[in-house]
Short mmCIF file of C-alpha atoms and ligand atoms in Angstrom, two decimals:
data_model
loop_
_atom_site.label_atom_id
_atom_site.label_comp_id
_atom_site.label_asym_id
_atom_site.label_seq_id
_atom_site.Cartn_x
_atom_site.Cartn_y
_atom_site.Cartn_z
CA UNK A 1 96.43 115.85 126.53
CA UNK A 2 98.08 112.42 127.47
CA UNK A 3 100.07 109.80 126.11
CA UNK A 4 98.31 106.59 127.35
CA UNK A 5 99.87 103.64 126.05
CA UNK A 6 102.82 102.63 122.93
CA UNK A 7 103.27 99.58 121.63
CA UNK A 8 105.68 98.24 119.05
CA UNK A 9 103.85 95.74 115.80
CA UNK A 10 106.52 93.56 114.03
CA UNK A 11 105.60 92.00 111.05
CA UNK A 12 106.00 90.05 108.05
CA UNK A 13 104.50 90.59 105.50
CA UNK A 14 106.85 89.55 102.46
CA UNK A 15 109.71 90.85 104.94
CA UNK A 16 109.73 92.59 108.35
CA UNK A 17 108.37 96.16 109.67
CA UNK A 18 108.94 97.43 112.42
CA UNK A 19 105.90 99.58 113.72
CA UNK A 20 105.20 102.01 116.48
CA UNK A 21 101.74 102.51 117.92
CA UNK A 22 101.06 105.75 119.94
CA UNK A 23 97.51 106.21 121.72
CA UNK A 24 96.51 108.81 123.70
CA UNK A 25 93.35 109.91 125.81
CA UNK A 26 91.50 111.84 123.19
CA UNK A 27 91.02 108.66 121.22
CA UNK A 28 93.34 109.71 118.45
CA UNK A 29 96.72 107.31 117.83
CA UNK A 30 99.17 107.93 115.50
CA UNK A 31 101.94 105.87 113.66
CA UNK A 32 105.96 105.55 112.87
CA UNK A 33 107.88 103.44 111.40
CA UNK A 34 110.76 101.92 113.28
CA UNK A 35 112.17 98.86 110.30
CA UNK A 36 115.96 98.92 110.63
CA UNK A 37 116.74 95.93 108.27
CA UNK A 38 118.21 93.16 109.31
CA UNK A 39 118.34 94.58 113.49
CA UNK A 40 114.65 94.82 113.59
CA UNK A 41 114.51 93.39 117.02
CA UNK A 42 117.42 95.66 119.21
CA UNK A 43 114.94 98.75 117.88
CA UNK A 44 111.96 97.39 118.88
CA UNK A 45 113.53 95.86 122.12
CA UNK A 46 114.76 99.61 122.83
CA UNK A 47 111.25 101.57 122.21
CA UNK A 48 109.36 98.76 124.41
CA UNK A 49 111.93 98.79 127.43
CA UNK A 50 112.96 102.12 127.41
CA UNK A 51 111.29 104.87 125.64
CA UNK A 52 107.83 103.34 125.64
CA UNK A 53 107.50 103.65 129.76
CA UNK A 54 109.09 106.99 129.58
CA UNK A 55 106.22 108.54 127.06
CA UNK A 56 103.25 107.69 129.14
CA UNK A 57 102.27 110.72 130.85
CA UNK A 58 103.44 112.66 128.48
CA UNK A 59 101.77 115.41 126.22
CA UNK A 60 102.43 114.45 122.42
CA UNK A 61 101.60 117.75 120.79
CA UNK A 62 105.03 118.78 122.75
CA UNK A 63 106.90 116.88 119.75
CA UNK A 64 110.22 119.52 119.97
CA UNK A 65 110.71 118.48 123.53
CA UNK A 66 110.11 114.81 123.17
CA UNK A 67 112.62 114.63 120.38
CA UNK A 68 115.06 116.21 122.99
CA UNK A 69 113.91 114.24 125.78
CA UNK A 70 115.08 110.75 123.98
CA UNK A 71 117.76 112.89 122.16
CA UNK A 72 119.75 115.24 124.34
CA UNK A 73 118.13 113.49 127.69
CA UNK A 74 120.16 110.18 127.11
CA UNK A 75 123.62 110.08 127.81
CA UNK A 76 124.51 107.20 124.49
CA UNK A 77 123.66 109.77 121.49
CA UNK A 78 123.41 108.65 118.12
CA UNK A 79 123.67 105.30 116.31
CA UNK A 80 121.08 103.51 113.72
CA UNK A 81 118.90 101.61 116.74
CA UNK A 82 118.48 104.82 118.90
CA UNK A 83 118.13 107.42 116.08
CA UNK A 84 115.16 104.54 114.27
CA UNK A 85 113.57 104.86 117.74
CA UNK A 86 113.05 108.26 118.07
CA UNK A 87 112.53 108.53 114.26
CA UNK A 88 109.16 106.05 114.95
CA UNK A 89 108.36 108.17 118.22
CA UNK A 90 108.61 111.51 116.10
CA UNK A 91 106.78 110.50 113.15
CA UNK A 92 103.70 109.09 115.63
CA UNK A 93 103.77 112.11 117.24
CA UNK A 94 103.31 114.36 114.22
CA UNK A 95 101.23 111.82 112.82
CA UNK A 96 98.92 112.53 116.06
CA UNK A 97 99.45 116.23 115.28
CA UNK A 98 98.08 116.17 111.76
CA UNK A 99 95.18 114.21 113.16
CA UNK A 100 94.06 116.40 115.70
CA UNK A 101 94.65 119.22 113.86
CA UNK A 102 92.49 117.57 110.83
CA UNK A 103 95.25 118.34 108.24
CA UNK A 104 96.96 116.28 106.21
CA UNK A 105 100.93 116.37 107.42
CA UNK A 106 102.00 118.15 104.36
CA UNK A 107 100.31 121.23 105.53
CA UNK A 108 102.07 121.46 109.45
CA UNK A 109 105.75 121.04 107.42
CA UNK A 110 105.21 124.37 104.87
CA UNK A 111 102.46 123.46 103.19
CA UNK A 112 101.89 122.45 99.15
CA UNK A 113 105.40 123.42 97.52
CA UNK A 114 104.97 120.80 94.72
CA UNK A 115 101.77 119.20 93.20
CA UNK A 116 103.26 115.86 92.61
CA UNK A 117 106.74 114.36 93.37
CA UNK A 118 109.70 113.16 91.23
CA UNK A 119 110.50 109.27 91.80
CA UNK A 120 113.09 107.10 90.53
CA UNK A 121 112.84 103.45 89.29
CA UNK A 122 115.12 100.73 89.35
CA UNK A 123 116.42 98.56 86.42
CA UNK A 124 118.97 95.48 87.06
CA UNK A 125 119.87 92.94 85.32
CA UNK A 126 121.79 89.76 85.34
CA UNK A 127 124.25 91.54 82.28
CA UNK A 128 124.10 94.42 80.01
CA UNK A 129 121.46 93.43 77.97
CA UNK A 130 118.86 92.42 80.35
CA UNK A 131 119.78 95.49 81.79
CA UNK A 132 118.58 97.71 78.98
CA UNK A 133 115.71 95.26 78.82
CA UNK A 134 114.44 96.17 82.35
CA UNK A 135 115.05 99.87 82.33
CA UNK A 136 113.54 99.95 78.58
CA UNK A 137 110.45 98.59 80.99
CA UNK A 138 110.53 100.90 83.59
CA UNK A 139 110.22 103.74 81.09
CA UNK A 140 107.01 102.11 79.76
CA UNK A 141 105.66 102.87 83.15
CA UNK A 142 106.37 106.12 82.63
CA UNK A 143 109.55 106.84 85.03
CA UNK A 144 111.48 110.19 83.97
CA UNK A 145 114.36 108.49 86.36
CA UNK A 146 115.87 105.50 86.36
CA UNK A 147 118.69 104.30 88.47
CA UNK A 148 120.86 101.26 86.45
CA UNK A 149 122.70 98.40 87.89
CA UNK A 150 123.69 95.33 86.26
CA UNK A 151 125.58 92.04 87.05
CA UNK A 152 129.19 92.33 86.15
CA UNK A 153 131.12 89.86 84.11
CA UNK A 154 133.37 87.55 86.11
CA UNK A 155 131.92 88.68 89.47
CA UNK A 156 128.87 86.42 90.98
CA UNK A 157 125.79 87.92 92.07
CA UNK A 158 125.83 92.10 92.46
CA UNK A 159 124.37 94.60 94.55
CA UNK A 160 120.80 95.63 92.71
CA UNK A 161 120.57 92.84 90.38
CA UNK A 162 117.08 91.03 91.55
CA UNK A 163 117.78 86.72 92.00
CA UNK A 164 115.01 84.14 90.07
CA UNK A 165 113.48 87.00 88.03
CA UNK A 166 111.88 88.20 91.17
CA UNK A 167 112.12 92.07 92.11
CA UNK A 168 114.99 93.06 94.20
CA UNK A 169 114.68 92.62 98.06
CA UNK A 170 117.64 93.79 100.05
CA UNK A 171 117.42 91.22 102.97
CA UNK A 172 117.24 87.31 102.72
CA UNK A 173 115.89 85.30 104.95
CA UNK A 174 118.39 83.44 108.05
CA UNK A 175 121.96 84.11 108.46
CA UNK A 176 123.59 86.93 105.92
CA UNK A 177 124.51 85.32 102.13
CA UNK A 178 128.32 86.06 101.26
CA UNK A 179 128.74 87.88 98.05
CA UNK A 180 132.00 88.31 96.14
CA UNK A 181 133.30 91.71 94.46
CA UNK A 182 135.93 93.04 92.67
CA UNK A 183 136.45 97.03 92.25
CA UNK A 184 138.77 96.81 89.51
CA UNK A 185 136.04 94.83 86.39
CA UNK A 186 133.34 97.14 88.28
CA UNK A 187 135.19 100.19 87.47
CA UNK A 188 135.93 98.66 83.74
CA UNK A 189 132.71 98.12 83.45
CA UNK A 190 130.45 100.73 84.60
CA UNK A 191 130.87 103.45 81.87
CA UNK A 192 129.86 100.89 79.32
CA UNK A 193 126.27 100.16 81.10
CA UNK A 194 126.16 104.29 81.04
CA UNK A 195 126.77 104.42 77.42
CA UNK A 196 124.86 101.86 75.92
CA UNK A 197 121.83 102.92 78.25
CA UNK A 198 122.40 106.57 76.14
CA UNK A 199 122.88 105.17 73.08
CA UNK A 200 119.62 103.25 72.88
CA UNK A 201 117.68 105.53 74.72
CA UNK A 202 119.35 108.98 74.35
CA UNK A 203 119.46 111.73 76.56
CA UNK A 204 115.38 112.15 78.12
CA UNK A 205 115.55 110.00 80.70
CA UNK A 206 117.25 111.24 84.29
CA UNK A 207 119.89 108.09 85.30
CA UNK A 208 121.04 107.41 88.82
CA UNK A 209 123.86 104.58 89.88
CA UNK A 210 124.65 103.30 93.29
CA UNK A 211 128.18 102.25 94.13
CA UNK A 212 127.04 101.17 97.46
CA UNK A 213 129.73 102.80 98.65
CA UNK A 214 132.52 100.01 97.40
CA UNK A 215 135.08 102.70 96.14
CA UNK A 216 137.89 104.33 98.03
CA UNK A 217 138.14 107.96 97.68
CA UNK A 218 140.25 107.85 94.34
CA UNK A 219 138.42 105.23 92.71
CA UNK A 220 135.11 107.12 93.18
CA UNK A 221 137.32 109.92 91.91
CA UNK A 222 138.11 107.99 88.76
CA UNK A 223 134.61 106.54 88.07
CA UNK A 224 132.97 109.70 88.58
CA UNK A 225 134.75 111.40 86.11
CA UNK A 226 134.50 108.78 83.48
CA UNK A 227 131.16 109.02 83.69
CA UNK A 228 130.57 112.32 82.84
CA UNK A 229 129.96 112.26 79.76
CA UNK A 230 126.85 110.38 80.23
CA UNK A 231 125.25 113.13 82.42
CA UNK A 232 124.21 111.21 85.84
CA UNK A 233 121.23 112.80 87.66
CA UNK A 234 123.69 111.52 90.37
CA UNK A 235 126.00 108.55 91.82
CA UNK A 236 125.28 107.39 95.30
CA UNK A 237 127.65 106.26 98.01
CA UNK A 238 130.27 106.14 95.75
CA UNK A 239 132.37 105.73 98.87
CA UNK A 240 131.52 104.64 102.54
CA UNK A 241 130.62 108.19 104.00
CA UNK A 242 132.02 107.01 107.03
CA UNK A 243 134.90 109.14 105.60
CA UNK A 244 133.52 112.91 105.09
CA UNK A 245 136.44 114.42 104.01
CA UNK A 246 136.97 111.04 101.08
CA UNK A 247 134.36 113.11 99.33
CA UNK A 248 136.83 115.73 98.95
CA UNK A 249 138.52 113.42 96.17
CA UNK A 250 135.63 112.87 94.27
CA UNK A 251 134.21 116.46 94.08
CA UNK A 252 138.20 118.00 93.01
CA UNK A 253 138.18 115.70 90.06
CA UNK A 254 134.35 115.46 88.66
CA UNK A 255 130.93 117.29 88.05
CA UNK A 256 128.87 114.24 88.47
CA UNK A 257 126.47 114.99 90.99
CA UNK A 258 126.47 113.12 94.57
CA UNK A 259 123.88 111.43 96.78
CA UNK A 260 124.58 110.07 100.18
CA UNK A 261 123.56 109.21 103.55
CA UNK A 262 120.75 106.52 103.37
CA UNK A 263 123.13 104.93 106.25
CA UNK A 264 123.12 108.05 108.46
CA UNK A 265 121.05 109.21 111.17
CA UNK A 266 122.46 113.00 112.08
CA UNK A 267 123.13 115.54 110.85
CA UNK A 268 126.96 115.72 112.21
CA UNK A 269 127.37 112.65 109.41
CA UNK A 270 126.89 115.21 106.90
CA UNK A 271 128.32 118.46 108.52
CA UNK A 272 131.53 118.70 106.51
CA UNK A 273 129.77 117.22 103.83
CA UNK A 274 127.00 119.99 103.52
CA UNK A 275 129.60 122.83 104.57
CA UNK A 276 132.05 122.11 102.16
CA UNK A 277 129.63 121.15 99.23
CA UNK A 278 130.97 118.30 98.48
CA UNK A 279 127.56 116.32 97.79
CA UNK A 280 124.32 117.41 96.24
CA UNK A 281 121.86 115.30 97.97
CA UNK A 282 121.46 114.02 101.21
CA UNK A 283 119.93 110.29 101.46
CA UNK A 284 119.19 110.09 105.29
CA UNK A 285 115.52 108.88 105.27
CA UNK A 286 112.65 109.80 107.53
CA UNK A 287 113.01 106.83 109.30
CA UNK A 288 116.70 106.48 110.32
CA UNK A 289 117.55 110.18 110.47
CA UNK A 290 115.16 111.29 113.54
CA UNK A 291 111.31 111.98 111.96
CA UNK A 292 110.36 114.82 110.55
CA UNK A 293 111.90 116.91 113.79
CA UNK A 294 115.79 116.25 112.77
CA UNK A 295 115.09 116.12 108.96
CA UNK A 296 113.47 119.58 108.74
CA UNK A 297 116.72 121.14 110.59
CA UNK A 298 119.08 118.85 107.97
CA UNK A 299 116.75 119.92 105.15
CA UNK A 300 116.86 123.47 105.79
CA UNK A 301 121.05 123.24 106.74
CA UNK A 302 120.83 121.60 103.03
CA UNK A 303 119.07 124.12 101.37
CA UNK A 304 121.59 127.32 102.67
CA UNK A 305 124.20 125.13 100.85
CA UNK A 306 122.14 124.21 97.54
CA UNK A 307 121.53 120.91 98.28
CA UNK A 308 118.41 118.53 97.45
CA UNK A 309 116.80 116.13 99.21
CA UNK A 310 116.76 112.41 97.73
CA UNK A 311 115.21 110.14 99.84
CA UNK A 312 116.45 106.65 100.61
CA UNK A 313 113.04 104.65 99.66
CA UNK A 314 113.38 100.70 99.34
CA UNK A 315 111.26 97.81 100.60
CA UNK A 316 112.98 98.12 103.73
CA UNK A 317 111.30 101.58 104.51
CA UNK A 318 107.84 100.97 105.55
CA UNK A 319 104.50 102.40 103.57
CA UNK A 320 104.75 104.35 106.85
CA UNK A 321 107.91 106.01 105.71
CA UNK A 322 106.76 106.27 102.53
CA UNK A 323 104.12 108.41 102.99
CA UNK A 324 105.98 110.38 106.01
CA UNK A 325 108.71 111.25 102.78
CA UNK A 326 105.82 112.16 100.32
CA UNK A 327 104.41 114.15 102.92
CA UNK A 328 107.66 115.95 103.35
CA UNK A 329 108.81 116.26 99.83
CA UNK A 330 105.58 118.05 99.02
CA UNK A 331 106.61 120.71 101.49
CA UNK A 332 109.99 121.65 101.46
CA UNK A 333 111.45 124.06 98.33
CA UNK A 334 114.66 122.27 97.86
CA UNK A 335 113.06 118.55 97.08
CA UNK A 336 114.75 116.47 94.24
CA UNK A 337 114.37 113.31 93.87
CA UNK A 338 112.35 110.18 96.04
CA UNK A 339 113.46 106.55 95.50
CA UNK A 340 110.25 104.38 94.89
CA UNK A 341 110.75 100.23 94.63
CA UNK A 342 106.72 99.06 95.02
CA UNK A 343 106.58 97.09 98.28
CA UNK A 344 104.84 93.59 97.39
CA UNK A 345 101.32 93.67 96.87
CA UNK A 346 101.03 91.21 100.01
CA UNK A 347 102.04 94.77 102.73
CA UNK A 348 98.64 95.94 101.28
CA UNK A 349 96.75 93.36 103.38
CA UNK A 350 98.45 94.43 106.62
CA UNK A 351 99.33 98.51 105.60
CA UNK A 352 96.36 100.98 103.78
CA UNK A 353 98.46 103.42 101.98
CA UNK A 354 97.48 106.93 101.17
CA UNK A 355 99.57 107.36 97.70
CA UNK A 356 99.73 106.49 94.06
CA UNK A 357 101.95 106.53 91.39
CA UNK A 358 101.05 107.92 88.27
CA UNK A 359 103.25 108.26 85.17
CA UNK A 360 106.40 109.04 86.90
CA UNK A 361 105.46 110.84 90.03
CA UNK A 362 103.74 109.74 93.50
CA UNK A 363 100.69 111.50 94.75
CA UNK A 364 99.68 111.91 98.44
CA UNK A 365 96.21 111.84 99.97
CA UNK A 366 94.72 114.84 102.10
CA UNK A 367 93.62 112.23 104.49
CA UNK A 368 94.82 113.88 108.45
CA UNK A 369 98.14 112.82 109.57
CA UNK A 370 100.57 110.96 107.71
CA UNK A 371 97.77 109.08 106.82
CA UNK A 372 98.39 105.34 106.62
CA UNK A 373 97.05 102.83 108.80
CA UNK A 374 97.64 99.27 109.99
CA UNK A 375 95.71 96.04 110.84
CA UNK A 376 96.76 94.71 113.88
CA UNK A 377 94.93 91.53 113.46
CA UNK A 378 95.88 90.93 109.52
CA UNK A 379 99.71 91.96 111.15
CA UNK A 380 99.51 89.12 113.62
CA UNK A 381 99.05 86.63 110.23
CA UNK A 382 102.69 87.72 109.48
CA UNK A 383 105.10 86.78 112.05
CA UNK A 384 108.49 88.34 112.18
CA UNK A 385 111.36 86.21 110.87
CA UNK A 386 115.25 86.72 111.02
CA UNK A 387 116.22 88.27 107.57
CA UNK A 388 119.74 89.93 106.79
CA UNK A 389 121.38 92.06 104.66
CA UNK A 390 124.33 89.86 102.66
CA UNK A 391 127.84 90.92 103.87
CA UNK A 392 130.53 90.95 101.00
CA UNK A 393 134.07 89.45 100.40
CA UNK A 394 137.06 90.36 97.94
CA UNK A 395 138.00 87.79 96.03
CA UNK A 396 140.75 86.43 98.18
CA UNK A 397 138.24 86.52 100.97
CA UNK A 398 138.59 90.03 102.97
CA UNK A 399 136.11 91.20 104.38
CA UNK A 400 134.66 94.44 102.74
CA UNK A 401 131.66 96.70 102.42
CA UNK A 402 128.22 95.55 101.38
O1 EZ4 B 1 120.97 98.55 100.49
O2 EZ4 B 1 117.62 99.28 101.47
O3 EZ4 B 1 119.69 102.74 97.46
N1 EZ4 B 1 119.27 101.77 97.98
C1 EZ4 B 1 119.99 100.86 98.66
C2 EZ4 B 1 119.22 99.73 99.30
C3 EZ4 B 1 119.82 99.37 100.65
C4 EZ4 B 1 118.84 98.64 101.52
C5 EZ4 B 1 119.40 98.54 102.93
O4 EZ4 B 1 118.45 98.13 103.84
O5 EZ4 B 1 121.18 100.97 98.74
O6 EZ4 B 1 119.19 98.62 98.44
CO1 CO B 2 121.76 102.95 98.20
#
């Protein structure tokens, strides 16, 4: 069996995807996601100039070697654009796999370990109150977790808080917007939003924060601990993880649980992490952390340690991905948690998904494969346009994490 042709689908449909198309000569094609927001372009640029000539000939049931191949066989290891390449290359390939096998995907990765999976909402407001408003909303739906962000008082506009009562989209069109931050009135702040969130709606619901990794080691330290009391399912990034051993810090002074890594893409960004214990999930997604080839060896390095999976899952990550991480999550024993914010209604027209939500979980189809599929033609209605992440500023104007 050959690998005939690739080719790479960017696409717009409310914001850019990034999609690679594998075909081969038995007829049967199969699908990955390749959407690194905001540098779309150098990973689609990469997969058409240099992987894409380098598959064709190529047998794609040999997914272990073709990992290795774009892995091992290039010199320049590593790095978000080539580790979202061969993430999109791996996930086609098993995608392929599940299709000529006539299985869903769940069933090649350890079959049914869960009949539905755990997913998290998110609630932000503009301040406290429409805060509680929001997540008092979410729970309505039926969500059993809910992760809580809120504008803070005397800082501008704030990670997670969604602009003109629209929901929250990570990227803006153009050039990036410059936000404004200050750690000090976030760290007065944040244990407030924890306890008025438990003293309206008591203990029941799971609650997640994201720091968004703004904190140096000691003040993730400090606002870990002080928000213990309000039992966190956990805190993410609560520093840039660029830093292994800063988690050290956080884990010597607090029992609040940890989740990290939706910026990674190997697993030697969380080797001292999973070694040492000093987190309790890892975030690397499908997408960014090498397909379902890598993330079964982190996964499994994860669960000799104790640690649970917790998927990084916004609008950024393709229905692609999506379904690639339900897939996934059905299949491996140490699953937590999977992030779900709805893409808009308008990805329907261009992506058929294969899952459903339903009163606080996501279901997955049996359908072979990873089993979603896109329209080419209904893609080419949606061109790609330049949209960016913001970038962030202190107050006196340094430059700092977004
Ligand atoms: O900033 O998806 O936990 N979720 C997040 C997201 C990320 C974006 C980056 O593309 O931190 O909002
Ligand atoms: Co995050």
């Amino acid at each position: 069996m050959k690998i005939t042709d690739a080719k790479v689908i960017l696409c717009s449909p409310g914001r850019n995807f990034v999609t690679l198309k594998i075909l081969t000569d038995q007829g049967v094609y199969g699908l990955g996601d390749a959407t690194l927001n905001g540098r779309e372009k150098a990973v689609a640029t990469y997969l058409e100039e240099y992987c894409i000539p380098a598959l064709i000939g190529k047998d794609p049931q040999n997914t272990e070697d073709i990992w290795h191949y774009f892995y091992r066989g290039v010199y320049w290891k590593r790095g978000a654009v080539t580790m979202t390449a061969i993430s999109a290359i791996d996930m086609a390939l098993w995608d392929i796999k599940g299709k000529l096998l006539n299985t869903p995907l769940y069933n090649l990765l350890g079959g049914k370990s869960r009949d539905k999976i755990l997913v998290y909402a998110h609630a932000g407001g503009k301040d406290l109150d429409e805060t509680m408003e929001n997540a008092g909303m979410e729970i309505e739906k039926g969500f059993h977790a809910v992760r809580i962000q809120s504008g803070i008082p005397g800082i501008g506009h704030t990670y997670g808080v969604p602009t003109d009562s629209k929901p929250y989209e990570p990227a803006q069109k153009g050039l990036p917007r410059e936000d404004y931050w200050d750690t000090p009135k976030y760290l007065n702040f944040v244990p407030e939003l924890f306890e008025k969130f438990r003293s309206i709606y008591g203990d029941g619901i799971h609650l997640l924060h994201d720091v968004h990794h703004r904190c140096t080691p000691i003040e993730a330290a400090r606002l870990a601990r002080e928000l213990e009391p309000y039992h966190l399912f956990w805190l993410e990034d609560p520093v840039s993880g660029e830093l292994q051993e800063g988690l050290r810090h956080v884990r010597n002074h607090s029992t609040t649980p940890i989740a990290i890594g939706e910026v990674f893409n190997s697993v030697y960004d969380y080797s001292t992490l999973i070694t040492e214990q000093l987190i309790d999930y890892i975030r690397m997604p499908l997408v960014h952390g090498g397909g379902f080839t890598h993330m079964l060896k982190v996964a499994a390095f994860a669960s000799v340690y104790h640690i649970q999976t917790g998927f990084h899952g916004a609008t950024d990550l393709s229905p692609i991905t999506m379904a690639a991480a339900l897939h996934f999550n059905t299949a491996i024993n140490n699953f937590g948690i999977q992030e779900y914010m709805p893409h808009q209604e308008i990805v329907n027209d261009v992506f058929r998904i294969n899952y459903r939500y339903q009163k606080g979980y996501m279901h997955i189809g049996d359908e072979p494969g990873i089993g979603v599929d896109i329209d080419e033609q209904k893609a080419r209605k949606y061109p790609y346009s330049m949209a960016c992440l913001p970038v962030n500023r202190k107050t006196d104007g340094t430059m700092f994490y977004w």
